[in-house]
Tab-separated table of C-alpha atoms in Angstrom:
chain	number	residue	atom	x	y	z
A	1	MET	CA	-1.649	34.978	-205.180
A	2	GLU	CA	1.339	33.023	-206.432
A	3	GLU	CA	2.353	29.771	-204.659
A	4	THR	CA	5.680	31.148	-203.157
A	5	GLU	CA	4.218	33.553	-201.914
A	6	LEU	CA	1.023	31.347	-200.628
A	7	VAL	CA	3.305	29.087	-198.974
A	8	MET	CA	5.371	32.196	-197.248
A	9	ASN	CA	2.671	33.578	-195.815
A	10	THR	CA	1.085	30.996	-194.692
A	11	ALA	CA	4.470	29.821	-192.579
A	12	LEU	CA	4.850	34.042	-191.633
A	13	LEU	CA	1.069	33.461	-190.486
A	14	ALA	CA	1.680	30.406	-188.351
A	15	GLY	CA	5.229	31.453	-186.597
A	16	GLU	CA	3.573	34.681	-185.787
A	17	ILE	CA	0.570	32.966	-183.709
A	18	LEU	CA	2.570	31.134	-181.982
A	19	LEU	CA	4.839	33.485	-181.035
A	20	GLU	CA	2.249	36.050	-179.995
A	21	ASN	CA	0.567	33.240	-177.575
A	22	GLY	CA	3.299	32.133	-176.421
A	23	ALA	CA	5.528	29.374	-178.191
A	24	GLU	CA	9.171	29.036	-177.751
A	25	ILE	CA	11.252	29.062	-180.027
A	26	ALA	CA	12.218	25.966	-181.491
A	27	ARG	CA	8.597	25.338	-181.778
A	28	VAL	CA	7.873	28.404	-184.640
A	29	GLU	CA	10.923	27.350	-186.001
A	30	ASP	CA	10.222	24.009	-186.763
A	31	THR	CA	6.864	24.717	-187.675
A	32	MET	CA	7.325	27.142	-190.320
A	33	MET	CA	9.671	24.302	-191.626
A	34	ARG	CA	7.152	21.213	-191.429
A	35	ILE	CA	5.287	24.239	-193.400
A	36	SER	CA	7.730	24.808	-196.539
A	37	THR	CA	9.107	21.501	-196.633
A	38	ASN	CA	5.814	19.781	-196.898
A	39	GLU	CA	5.603	21.919	-199.650
A	40	GLY	CA	8.840	21.342	-201.534
A	41	TYR	CA	10.547	23.974	-200.668
A	42	ALA	CA	12.840	22.447	-197.947
A	43	ASN	CA	15.863	24.340	-198.498
A	44	ALA	CA	13.632	27.626	-196.715
A	45	ASN	CA	15.221	30.160	-194.702
A	46	VAL	CA	13.967	30.591	-191.183
A	47	PHE	CA	14.632	33.515	-188.791
A	48	VAL	CA	13.192	34.225	-185.397
A	49	LEU	CA	13.894	36.275	-182.991
A	50	LEU	CA	11.227	37.696	-180.122
A	51	THR	CA	9.803	40.333	-181.467
A	52	GLY	CA	10.031	39.081	-185.445
A	53	ILE	CA	10.569	36.658	-187.959
A	54	THR	CA	12.356	36.857	-190.950
A	55	MET	CA	11.835	34.379	-193.720
A	56	SER	CA	13.233	33.321	-197.307
A	57	LEU	CA	12.460	30.418	-200.003
A	58	PRO	CA	15.042	29.328	-202.465
A	59	ASP	CA	12.695	29.921	-205.590
A	60	GLY	CA	11.722	33.261	-203.447
A	61	THR	CA	12.531	36.856	-204.999
A	62	ALA	CA	11.908	38.602	-201.721
A	63	THR	CA	12.572	37.850	-197.772
A	64	GLN	CA	9.768	38.709	-195.816
A	65	VAL	CA	10.198	39.970	-192.081
A	66	ARG	CA	6.963	39.765	-190.079
A	67	PRO	CA	6.974	42.027	-186.889
A	68	VAL	CA	5.542	40.708	-183.338
A	69	HIS	CA	4.929	43.239	-181.393
A	70	SER	CA	2.986	42.162	-178.375
A	71	ARG	CA	3.531	38.143	-176.604
A	72	THR	CA	0.127	37.076	-174.381
A	73	LEU	CA	-0.278	33.259	-173.649
A	74	ASP	CA	-3.140	31.144	-175.252
A	75	LEU	CA	-1.820	28.005	-175.846
A	76	GLU	CA	-5.192	27.131	-177.037
A	77	LYS	CA	-3.688	29.411	-180.309
A	78	VAL	CA	-1.048	26.931	-180.021
A	79	ASP	CA	-2.495	23.878	-179.849
A	80	GLN	CA	-5.120	25.212	-183.320
A	81	VAL	CA	-2.075	25.790	-184.931
A	82	ASN	CA	0.032	22.508	-184.457
A	83	THR	CA	-3.192	20.540	-185.114
A	84	LEU	CA	-3.641	22.289	-188.585
A	85	SER	CA	0.130	22.074	-189.227
A	86	ARG	CA	-0.544	18.388	-188.965
A	87	GLN	CA	-3.666	18.059	-190.683
A	88	PHE	CA	-1.488	19.894	-193.941
A	89	ALA	CA	1.131	17.678	-192.961
A	90	SER	CA	-1.239	15.006	-193.739
A	91	ASP	CA	-2.306	16.343	-196.474
A	92	GLU	CA	-5.883	16.667	-194.815
A	93	ILE	CA	-5.863	20.289	-196.276
A	94	ASP	CA	-4.341	21.876	-198.724
A	95	VAL	CA	-2.262	25.953	-198.618
A	96	PRO	CA	-5.014	27.684	-199.399
A	97	THR	CA	-7.121	26.669	-197.240
A	98	PHE	CA	-4.761	26.541	-194.060
A	99	TYR	CA	-3.869	29.931	-194.229
A	100	GLN	CA	-7.654	31.225	-194.767
A	101	GLN	CA	-8.142	28.878	-191.218
A	102	LEU	CA	-4.694	30.150	-189.660
A	103	ARG	CA	-6.160	33.701	-189.887
A	104	GLN	CA	-9.665	32.618	-188.312
A	105	VAL	CA	-6.850	31.577	-185.627
A	106	LYS	CA	-5.121	34.999	-186.218
A	107	VAL	CA	-8.718	36.943	-184.663
A	108	ALA	CA	-10.208	34.515	-182.469
A	109	VAL	CA	-11.545	35.285	-179.208
A	110	PRO	CA	-9.613	33.723	-176.402
A	111	THR	CA	-11.957	30.332	-175.693
A	112	PHE	CA	-12.253	30.540	-172.176
A	113	PRO	CA	-14.544	33.255	-170.927
A	114	PHE	CA	-13.577	35.748	-167.812
A	115	TRP	CA	-16.024	34.660	-165.615
A	116	LEU	CA	-14.531	30.702	-165.850
A	117	GLN	CA	-10.765	32.250	-165.859
A	118	LEU	CA	-11.639	34.026	-162.131
A	119	ILE	CA	-12.486	30.831	-161.272
A	120	ALA	CA	-9.626	28.814	-162.235
A	121	ALA	CA	-7.806	32.080	-160.772
A	122	VAL	CA	-9.246	31.303	-157.356
A	123	VAL	CA	-8.847	27.115	-157.697
A	124	VAL	CA	-4.984	27.635	-158.499
A	125	SER	CA	-5.388	30.845	-155.514
A	126	VAL	CA	-6.617	28.607	-152.700
A	127	THR	CA	-5.045	24.661	-153.521
A	128	LEU	CA	-1.255	26.426	-153.888
A	129	MET	CA	-1.629	28.439	-150.812
A	130	LEU	CA	-2.584	24.826	-148.626
A	131	ALA	CA	-0.382	23.370	-150.137
A	132	PHE	CA	2.468	25.797	-149.443
A	133	THR	CA	1.249	27.128	-146.287
A	134	GLY	CA	-0.332	24.148	-145.282
A	135	LEU	CA	-3.174	26.889	-142.978
A	136	HIS	CA	-6.185	25.015	-143.474
A	137	GLN	CA	-8.326	27.830	-142.243
A	138	TRP	CA	-11.622	28.674	-143.632
A	139	LEU	CA	-11.470	32.604	-143.205
A	140	VAL	CA	-7.857	31.793	-144.484
A	141	VAL	CA	-9.081	29.707	-147.630
A	142	LEU	CA	-12.007	32.665	-148.334
A	143	LEU	CA	-10.245	35.195	-147.986
A	144	THR	CA	-7.073	33.913	-150.608
A	145	ALA	CA	-10.487	33.179	-153.116
A	146	LEU	CA	-11.386	36.943	-152.661
A	147	ALA	CA	-7.953	38.215	-153.055
A	148	GLY	CA	-6.521	35.820	-155.839
A	149	ALA	CA	-10.350	36.750	-157.978
A	150	THR	CA	-9.680	40.034	-157.484
A	151	GLY	CA	-6.372	40.433	-158.360
A	152	TYR	CA	-6.704	38.569	-161.226
A	153	GLY	CA	-9.583	40.441	-162.255
A	154	VAL	CA	-7.468	43.714	-162.435
A	155	PHE	CA	-4.926	41.337	-164.310
A	156	TYR	CA	-6.871	40.687	-167.292
A	157	LEU	CA	-8.795	44.117	-166.980
A	158	ILE	CA	-5.540	46.012	-167.184
A	159	ASN	CA	-4.236	44.270	-170.071
A	160	HIS	CA	-7.234	44.691	-171.834
A	161	GLU	CA	-8.148	48.306	-171.901
A	162	LEU	CA	-4.804	49.303	-171.073
A	163	GLN	CA	-2.198	47.459	-172.725
A	164	ILE	CA	0.666	48.828	-170.608
A	165	ARG	CA	2.968	46.371	-169.540
A	166	PHE	CA	4.037	45.370	-166.273
A	167	LEU	CA	1.324	47.859	-164.778
A	168	SER	CA	-1.341	45.432	-164.501
A	169	GLU	CA	1.120	42.611	-162.591
A	170	PHE	CA	2.031	46.100	-160.483
A	171	LEU	CA	-1.401	46.892	-159.704
A	172	ALA	CA	-2.805	43.381	-159.141
A	173	ALA	CA	-0.277	42.854	-156.515
A	174	LEU	CA	-0.939	46.084	-154.606
A	175	VAL	CA	-5.050	44.658	-155.063
A	176	ILE	CA	-3.549	41.641	-153.726
A	177	GLY	CA	-2.053	43.051	-150.399
A	178	ALA	CA	-4.370	45.677	-149.615
A	179	ILE	CA	-7.433	42.641	-149.664
A	180	ALA	CA	-4.740	40.928	-147.144
A	181	ASP	CA	-3.924	43.168	-144.900
A	182	ALA	CA	-7.844	44.608	-144.769
A	183	GLY	CA	-8.206	40.732	-143.947
A	184	VAL	CA	-5.961	40.525	-141.478
A	185	ALA	CA	-7.556	43.951	-139.718
A	186	TRP	CA	-11.165	43.056	-139.796
A	187	LEU	CA	-10.887	39.154	-139.119
A	188	ALA	CA	-8.191	39.428	-136.538
A	189	LEU	CA	-5.439	36.556	-138.363
A	190	SER	CA	-2.598	36.637	-137.736
A	191	ARG	CA	0.458	38.359	-139.518
A	192	LEU	CA	0.944	34.442	-140.953
A	193	ALA	CA	-2.364	34.147	-142.598
A	194	GLY	CA	-2.394	37.158	-143.957
A	195	ASP	CA	1.276	36.170	-145.737
A	196	ALA	CA	-0.632	32.645	-146.702
A	197	VAL	CA	-2.862	34.946	-148.362
A	198	ILE	CA	-0.502	36.546	-150.347
A	199	ILE	CA	1.570	34.192	-151.436
A	200	GLY	CA	-1.398	32.027	-152.811
A	201	ALA	CA	-3.479	35.083	-154.029
A	202	LEU	CA	0.055	36.021	-156.381
A	203	MET	CA	0.365	32.367	-157.793
A	204	PRO	CA	-1.447	33.855	-160.676
A	205	LEU	CA	0.278	35.956	-162.059
A	206	VAL	CA	3.776	34.539	-161.397
A	207	PRO	CA	4.584	34.052	-165.010
A	208	GLY	CA	5.856	30.431	-164.923
A	209	VAL	CA	5.612	29.594	-168.814
A	210	PRO	CA	7.445	32.339	-170.066
A	211	LEU	CA	10.302	31.445	-167.625
A	212	MET	CA	10.547	27.840	-168.969
A	213	ASN	CA	10.336	29.048	-172.207
A	214	ALA	CA	13.125	31.060	-171.620
A	215	PHE	CA	15.073	28.068	-170.236
A	216	ARG	CA	14.064	25.699	-173.086
A	217	ASP	CA	15.200	28.796	-175.582
A	218	THR	CA	18.555	29.129	-173.899
A	219	MET	CA	19.234	25.242	-173.593
A	220	ALA	CA	17.838	24.982	-177.636
A	221	GLY	CA	21.102	27.385	-178.383
A	222	ASN	CA	18.703	30.497	-178.893
A	223	TYR	CA	20.597	32.800	-177.217
A	224	LEU	CA	19.044	36.147	-178.055
A	225	SER	CA	15.139	34.819	-177.470
A	226	GLY	CA	15.907	32.814	-174.662
A	227	PRO	CA	17.173	35.497	-172.280
A	228	ALA	CA	15.560	38.520	-173.917
A	229	ARG	CA	11.862	36.620	-173.151
A	230	ALA	CA	13.957	35.311	-169.478
A	231	VAL	CA	13.904	39.601	-168.969
A	232	GLU	CA	10.634	40.133	-169.998
A	233	ALA	CA	9.420	37.468	-167.172
A	234	ILE	CA	12.103	38.733	-165.098
A	235	LEU	CA	10.302	42.441	-165.107
A	236	SER	CA	6.661	40.412	-164.551
A	237	VAL	CA	8.062	39.331	-160.798
A	238	CYS	CA	9.669	42.568	-160.366
A	239	ALA	CA	6.502	45.042	-161.014
A	240	ILE	CA	4.597	41.810	-158.772
A	241	GLY	CA	7.466	42.068	-155.899
A	242	LEU	CA	6.938	45.565	-155.960
A	243	GLY	CA	3.776	45.512	-155.619
A	244	ILE	CA	3.685	43.501	-153.024
A	245	ALA	CA	6.764	45.567	-151.213
A	246	ILE	CA	4.672	48.660	-150.865
A	247	MET	CA	1.726	47.241	-148.927
A	248	VAL	CA	4.255	45.606	-147.084
A	249	SER	CA	5.876	49.226	-146.062
A	250	LEU	CA	2.179	50.407	-145.496
A	251	ARG	CA	1.664	48.298	-143.069
């Protein structure tokens, strides 16, 4: 592989990994430009959208387009790419090594196992339920933990098995609403307690990072990717809201 082609492929792969795993557009463009500049291509042209990356180098004979079909949230991979980029900038690794390590990051499985993610979902659900509602009843806390873990489990498994966008949020919200209503009926809790369970258990599903990235992209002048990312996050919120609305209407 020629040097120009290797530099372009390395920058494109770094940008693809960042974009697929939740990085904002400005970070993707900055990382790709730094890779090119460190190899002597300060006049590289990089154009990043939410669904693809276009790049050309001044000494290259072609422009490459890298489509991005799937997006998730894995800040561990974002951090790994940033670390490799810093090592490359400080001459700790060369371009071939950088490219090979990026390929390993691309195919790496998530660092945190499923059981640990469930524990994190329980902690987030219970903590935010207590913070938002102030209900400290042990039955409500336990029901929130159950609903949060089950809802996140449904969300995780559907995302990995079916890979149908927004279906996982919808079904997870349905399950959370069903558990909350069933708990209220069986444990003779108040309707306020059931609403508190729903509020807490939904927190692990809320697309907070995508919404923040949408705001940052828009403020940075990316008026295509910023609103597009916002629409994507809003659709996730609508799927969650629809699932809860259906369960509330069935009360």
